[in-house]
Amino acid sequence: MSPRRRLLLVLVVLSAALLVAAAGALFVGSASISPSAVVAAVTGRAAPESVERVVTLAIRLPRIAVAALAGGALAVAGVGFQALTRNPLAEPSILGISAGAAFGVVIGQSLGLGLTLAEAVGLTGFAFAGAVLAAAAVYLIAAAGPGLSIQTLLLAGVIVGIFFSAAITVLISLMDFNRLGGVVHWLLGNLAPVPPGALALFALLAAIGFWLVVSHARALNLLALGEEAAIQLGVGAQRLKLTIFAGAALLTASVVAFAGPIGFVGLIVPHALRMLLGADNRLLVPTSFVGGAIFLLLADTVARNVVAPAELSVGVITSFCGAPFFIYLLRTRYRANL
Amino acid sequence: MLAEFRRVSFAYPATGRPKRPFTLSELSFGIERGEIVGVIGPNSAGKTTLTRLLTRVIEPAGGEIFLDGAPLRGIERRQLARCVAVVPQGAPAQFPFTVGELVLMGRYPHGPGRYFESPRDRDVACEAMAATGVLELAELPLDDLSGGERQRAIIAKALAQEPRLLVLDEPTAHLDLRYQAEVAALMRRLNHERGMTILLVSHDLNLAAEVCDRLLLLAGGRAAAMGAPEAVLEQSLLASVFGCEVIVDKSEAGRPVVRLAWRVPSSDDARLSRGR
């Protein structure tokens, strides 16, 4: 089968699965609303101020959208960072870039920024700056030695992550007590309904980040040959690396700003798809977006129902899945390199 | 003249790459169409620097390189990749792609804007894999191949670029004897059947002597000798360039064969024994 057909086939199957997962998520939740009432709300037949309408359309639906966008964005960021660093275990949270973005967001929050459209722009700006700062730190630490080995990069990422977590703790300690609950809630990686304006901004940023990565997917494959060999095939390697870095950092920053630092999605989803599709980034980038959306949507549905009426953070679920998966990858596939 | 170096100089910056002090100074030589030219010389004589200059990974500090009479610095990267293909020294570590995917990467300079390769790209790639005998390995991950198979797959990638000049940088390093013979036979075949112009960079003097029409002997970034293998592989010249004694015989094909006399010059000898 040609790669084009494989891509289309997998995309169709995954998109169908995403629709099913989204529809499923619409019907379950801590508020007990009958399936027929959900249908009525979605089709616009429920009363304007009725509970089922508010819960379905103003709480569950936006949350589903945030989950799908965040999952897709994180998975694509993972593919981008993995290709960029030629390190299969790279991922926004493992590289400390999520923590950097979170530091930026906490600064924004302590300045009083929320999720109205204008404030959300500021918040993502802070997140992006934090992500770039963390990535630069990781790069400078890891590149100090000869070559960029898998271990050095991961260790640098972990160290930078710890540093920014500590910096976040400082900010939180100084924060106004009333604001604390919300910040901590967000920091655990919690999906909450985002207002429509901010949601549109999130979608736009995710689309830009996705486009930056997917439009360079073919050149990104060549980077696996090594930078010099890629240049000898006509790739403008410096520009490519900057573009992918900007795209992946933008995706990470927007997720952190709107949904919090959620870990491991960028590791689990691309690797699961690699087992199915191989290493070709042209297949991995688009399918990872849909696959990431499905994964985070399922994880969030579990998170908000498993201890209902209380809620778990979705970040807890992804970490519970991701940490063992990371160990599995470390012990099996990349053993020889460590 | 397909490619020509005119008084080309290059030096790695003193800072940043302290371990690569070697330079090229005012090097001039040319490669004619349809020729196999070998570049030989001791370690850090500037052999690989020469291939990096030819592909514009680095730019000369002085002099000019010409491709088909046009200055190299005016040629756009992708266009250059359609003319000059390099089989680099050593394969990439941990390369997760299949042989077929690798060879298709050679089609990138022919249509970088395409998301997927065209049917013609696939045909060219298949033909390149057939030419180096890796077509039946197309679906396998490169990491599963033996050293010799890997090298042939990487040469197929270079052929898929449909280059006019094929540059092989140490193609037999770390390969068993049989694979060395295979690579040599492949080079001859590409040259005879397709008229492929080949630049072979190698520290293996006998491989170079066996397959090359002309040799360039580099020493300290300068051309110590340039000409037919019989003229360049001359006992006293080699002894002075490599700093050790060699014996030059003739192969069955009448080509020079260089043997090491396993003796270092007496002054070094004395130094070594004193060290002990």
PDB file of C-alpha atoms in Angstrom, chain A residues 37-157:
ATOM      1  CA  ALA A  37     -31.670  14.795  27.446  1.00  0.00           C
ATOM      2  CA  VAL A  38     -28.120  15.071  26.033  1.00  0.00           C
ATOM      3  CA  VAL A  39     -29.456  14.437  22.541  1.00  0.00           C
ATOM      4  CA  ALA A  40     -32.116  17.058  23.115  1.00  0.00           C
ATOM      5  CA  ALA A  41     -29.487  19.569  24.253  1.00  0.00           C
ATOM      6  CA  VAL A  42     -27.183  18.915  21.321  1.00  0.00           C
ATOM      7  CA  THR A  43     -29.954  19.142  18.785  1.00  0.00           C
ATOM      8  CA  GLY A  44     -31.131  22.396  20.358  1.00  0.00           C
ATOM      9  CA  ARG A  45     -34.447  21.128  21.637  1.00  0.00           C
ATOM     10  CA  ALA A  46     -33.701  21.662  25.326  1.00  0.00           C
ATOM     11  CA  ALA A  47     -34.870  24.768  27.142  1.00  0.00           C
ATOM     12  CA  PRO A  48     -32.269  27.602  26.972  1.00  0.00           C
ATOM     13  CA  GLU A  49     -31.462  27.730  30.695  1.00  0.00           C
ATOM     14  CA  SER A  50     -32.072  24.066  31.474  1.00  0.00           C
ATOM     15  CA  VAL A  51     -29.485  22.077  33.416  1.00  0.00           C
ATOM     16  CA  GLU A  52     -28.943  19.558  30.614  1.00  0.00           C
ATOM     17  CA  ARG A  53     -28.298  22.306  28.106  1.00  0.00           C
ATOM     18  CA  VAL A  54     -25.791  24.120  30.313  1.00  0.00           C
ATOM     19  CA  VAL A  55     -23.987  20.930  31.347  1.00  0.00           C
ATOM     20  CA  THR A  56     -23.846  19.492  27.845  1.00  0.00           C
ATOM     21  CA  LEU A  57     -23.083  22.536  25.743  1.00  0.00           C
ATOM     22  CA  ALA A  58     -21.295  24.877  28.155  1.00  0.00           C
ATOM     23  CA  ILE A  59     -19.385  22.375  30.277  1.00  0.00           C
ATOM     24  CA  ARG A  60     -18.916  19.023  28.593  1.00  0.00           C
ATOM     25  CA  LEU A  61     -18.597  20.114  24.961  1.00  0.00           C
ATOM     26  CA  PRO A  62     -15.935  22.808  25.510  1.00  0.00           C
ATOM     27  CA  ARG A  63     -14.054  20.432  27.761  1.00  0.00           C
ATOM     28  CA  ILE A  64     -14.115  17.776  25.055  1.00  0.00           C
ATOM     29  CA  ALA A  65     -12.789  20.329  22.599  1.00  0.00           C
ATOM     30  CA  VAL A  66      -9.983  21.359  24.977  1.00  0.00           C
ATOM     31  CA  ALA A  67      -9.071  17.733  25.627  1.00  0.00           C
ATOM     32  CA  ALA A  68      -8.939  16.894  21.921  1.00  0.00           C
ATOM     33  CA  LEU A  69      -6.934  20.001  21.024  1.00  0.00           C
ATOM     34  CA  ALA A  70      -4.507  19.603  23.916  1.00  0.00           C
ATOM     35  CA  GLY A  71      -3.952  15.911  23.257  1.00  0.00           C
ATOM     36  CA  GLY A  72      -3.378  16.458  19.559  1.00  0.00           C
ATOM     37  CA  ALA A  73      -1.049  19.388  20.149  1.00  0.00           C
ATOM     38  CA  LEU A  74       1.037  17.525  22.731  1.00  0.00           C
ATOM     39  CA  ALA A  75       1.396  14.445  20.545  1.00  0.00           C
ATOM     40  CA  VAL A  76       2.544  16.515  17.562  1.00  0.00           C
ATOM     41  CA  ALA A  77       4.949  18.454  19.794  1.00  0.00           C
ATOM     42  CA  GLY A  78       6.338  15.085  20.898  1.00  0.00           C
ATOM     43  CA  VAL A  79       6.926  13.966  17.302  1.00  0.00           C
ATOM     44  CA  GLY A  80       8.558  17.321  16.566  1.00  0.00           C
ATOM     45  CA  PHE A  81      10.918  17.223  19.530  1.00  0.00           C
ATOM     46  CA  GLN A  82      11.790  13.572  18.869  1.00  0.00           C
ATOM     47  CA  ALA A  83      12.757  14.293  15.265  1.00  0.00           C
ATOM     48  CA  LEU A  84      14.514  17.522  16.162  1.00  0.00           C
ATOM     49  CA  THR A  85      16.707  16.011  18.858  1.00  0.00           C
ATOM     50  CA  ARG A  86      16.940  12.626  17.082  1.00  0.00           C
ATOM     51  CA  ASN A  87      16.021  11.287  20.486  1.00  0.00           C
ATOM     52  CA  PRO A  88      13.090   8.870  20.630  1.00  0.00           C
ATOM     53  CA  LEU A  89      12.462   9.602  24.303  1.00  0.00           C
ATOM     54  CA  ALA A  90      12.208  13.377  23.924  1.00  0.00           C
ATOM     55  CA  GLU A  91       8.867  14.841  24.937  1.00  0.00           C
ATOM     56  CA  PRO A  92       7.756  18.294  26.161  1.00  0.00           C
ATOM     57  CA  SER A  93       7.419  17.324  29.810  1.00  0.00           C
ATOM     58  CA  ILE A  94      10.517  15.091  29.916  1.00  0.00           C
ATOM     59  CA  LEU A  95      12.598  17.835  28.282  1.00  0.00           C
ATOM     60  CA  GLY A  96      11.470  20.291  30.952  1.00  0.00           C
ATOM     61  CA  ILE A  97       9.828  22.498  28.352  1.00  0.00           C
ATOM     62  CA  SER A  98       6.359  22.076  29.840  1.00  0.00           C
ATOM     63  CA  ALA A  99       7.749  23.159  33.194  1.00  0.00           C
ATOM     64  CA  GLY A 100       9.290  26.233  31.589  1.00  0.00           C
ATOM     65  CA  ALA A 101       5.987  27.095  29.944  1.00  0.00           C
ATOM     66  CA  ALA A 102       4.181  26.504  33.239  1.00  0.00           C
ATOM     67  CA  PHE A 103       6.590  28.898  34.951  1.00  0.00           C
ATOM     68  CA  GLY A 104       5.667  31.504  32.346  1.00  0.00           C
ATOM     69  CA  VAL A 105       1.972  30.890  32.881  1.00  0.00           C
ATOM     70  CA  VAL A 106       2.271  31.158  36.679  1.00  0.00           C
ATOM     71  CA  ILE A 107       4.005  34.515  36.255  1.00  0.00           C
ATOM     72  CA  GLY A 108       1.132  35.587  34.024  1.00  0.00           C
ATOM     73  CA  GLN A 109      -1.412  34.318  36.517  1.00  0.00           C
ATOM     74  CA  SER A 110       0.239  36.056  39.416  1.00  0.00           C
ATOM     75  CA  LEU A 111      -0.020  39.244  37.383  1.00  0.00           C
ATOM     76  CA  GLY A 112      -3.738  38.555  37.241  1.00  0.00           C
ATOM     77  CA  LEU A 113      -4.101  37.218  33.710  1.00  0.00           C
ATOM     78  CA  GLY A 114      -7.098  34.967  33.128  1.00  0.00           C
ATOM     79  CA  LEU A 115      -8.797  33.452  30.133  1.00  0.00           C
ATOM     80  CA  THR A 116     -10.590  36.351  28.511  1.00  0.00           C
ATOM     81  CA  LEU A 117      -9.350  36.584  24.948  1.00  0.00           C
ATOM     82  CA  ALA A 118      -6.907  39.462  25.476  1.00  0.00           C
ATOM     83  CA  GLU A 119      -5.571  37.993  28.694  1.00  0.00           C
ATOM     84  CA  ALA A 120      -5.246  34.564  27.103  1.00  0.00           C
ATOM     85  CA  VAL A 121      -2.997  36.078  24.435  1.00  0.00           C
ATOM     86  CA  GLY A 122      -0.775  37.416  27.205  1.00  0.00           C
ATOM     87  CA  LEU A 123      -0.860  34.114  29.035  1.00  0.00           C
ATOM     88  CA  THR A 124       0.238  32.116  25.983  1.00  0.00           C
ATOM     89  CA  GLY A 125       2.924  34.716  25.349  1.00  0.00           C
ATOM     90  CA  PHE A 126       4.304  34.077  28.837  1.00  0.00           C
ATOM     91  CA  ALA A 127       4.002  30.319  28.246  1.00  0.00           C
ATOM     92  CA  PHE A 128       5.882  30.531  24.952  1.00  0.00           C
ATOM     93  CA  ALA A 129       8.643  32.630  26.493  1.00  0.00           C
ATOM     94  CA  GLY A 130       8.951  30.113  29.333  1.00  0.00           C
ATOM     95  CA  ALA A 131       9.081  27.196  26.883  1.00  0.00           C
ATOM     96  CA  VAL A 132      11.810  28.860  24.813  1.00  0.00           C
ATOM     97  CA  LEU A 133      13.770  29.709  27.955  1.00  0.00           C
ATOM     98  CA  ALA A 134      13.614  26.117  29.198  1.00  0.00           C
ATOM     99  CA  ALA A 135      14.507  24.681  25.789  1.00  0.00           C
ATOM    100  CA  ALA A 136      17.475  27.021  25.483  1.00  0.00           C
ATOM    101  CA  ALA A 137      18.647  25.988  28.942  1.00  0.00           C
ATOM    102  CA  VAL A 138      18.335  22.289  28.110  1.00  0.00           C
ATOM    103  CA  TYR A 139      20.169  22.782  24.847  1.00  0.00           C
ATOM    104  CA  LEU A 140      23.024  24.753  26.409  1.00  0.00           C
ATOM    105  CA  ILE A 141      23.494  22.226  29.195  1.00  0.00           C
ATOM    106  CA  ALA A 142      23.302  19.179  26.918  1.00  0.00           C
ATOM    107  CA  ALA A 143      25.371  20.645  24.076  1.00  0.00           C
ATOM    108  CA  ALA A 144      28.275  21.510  26.368  1.00  0.00           C
ATOM    109  CA  GLY A 145      29.692  17.999  26.031  1.00  0.00           C
ATOM    110  CA  PRO A 146      30.635  16.229  22.811  1.00  0.00           C
ATOM    111  CA  GLY A 147      27.556  15.354  20.756  1.00  0.00           C
ATOM    112  CA  LEU A 148      23.983  15.287  21.960  1.00  0.00           C
ATOM    113  CA  SER A 149      23.543  11.878  23.514  1.00  0.00           C
ATOM    114  CA  ILE A 150      20.173  10.512  24.544  1.00  0.00           C
ATOM    115  CA  GLN A 151      21.104  10.356  28.202  1.00  0.00           C
ATOM    116  CA  THR A 152      22.595  13.843  28.447  1.00  0.00           C
ATOM    117  CA  LEU A 153      19.598  15.449  26.820  1.00  0.00           C
ATOM    118  CA  LEU A 154      17.132  13.621  29.064  1.00  0.00           C
ATOM    119  CA  LEU A 155      19.109  14.426  32.187  1.00  0.00           C
ATOM    120  CA  ALA A 156      19.360  18.069  31.190  1.00  0.00           C
ATOM    121  CA  GLY A 157      15.593  18.083  30.625  1.00  0.00           C
TER     122      GLY A 157
END
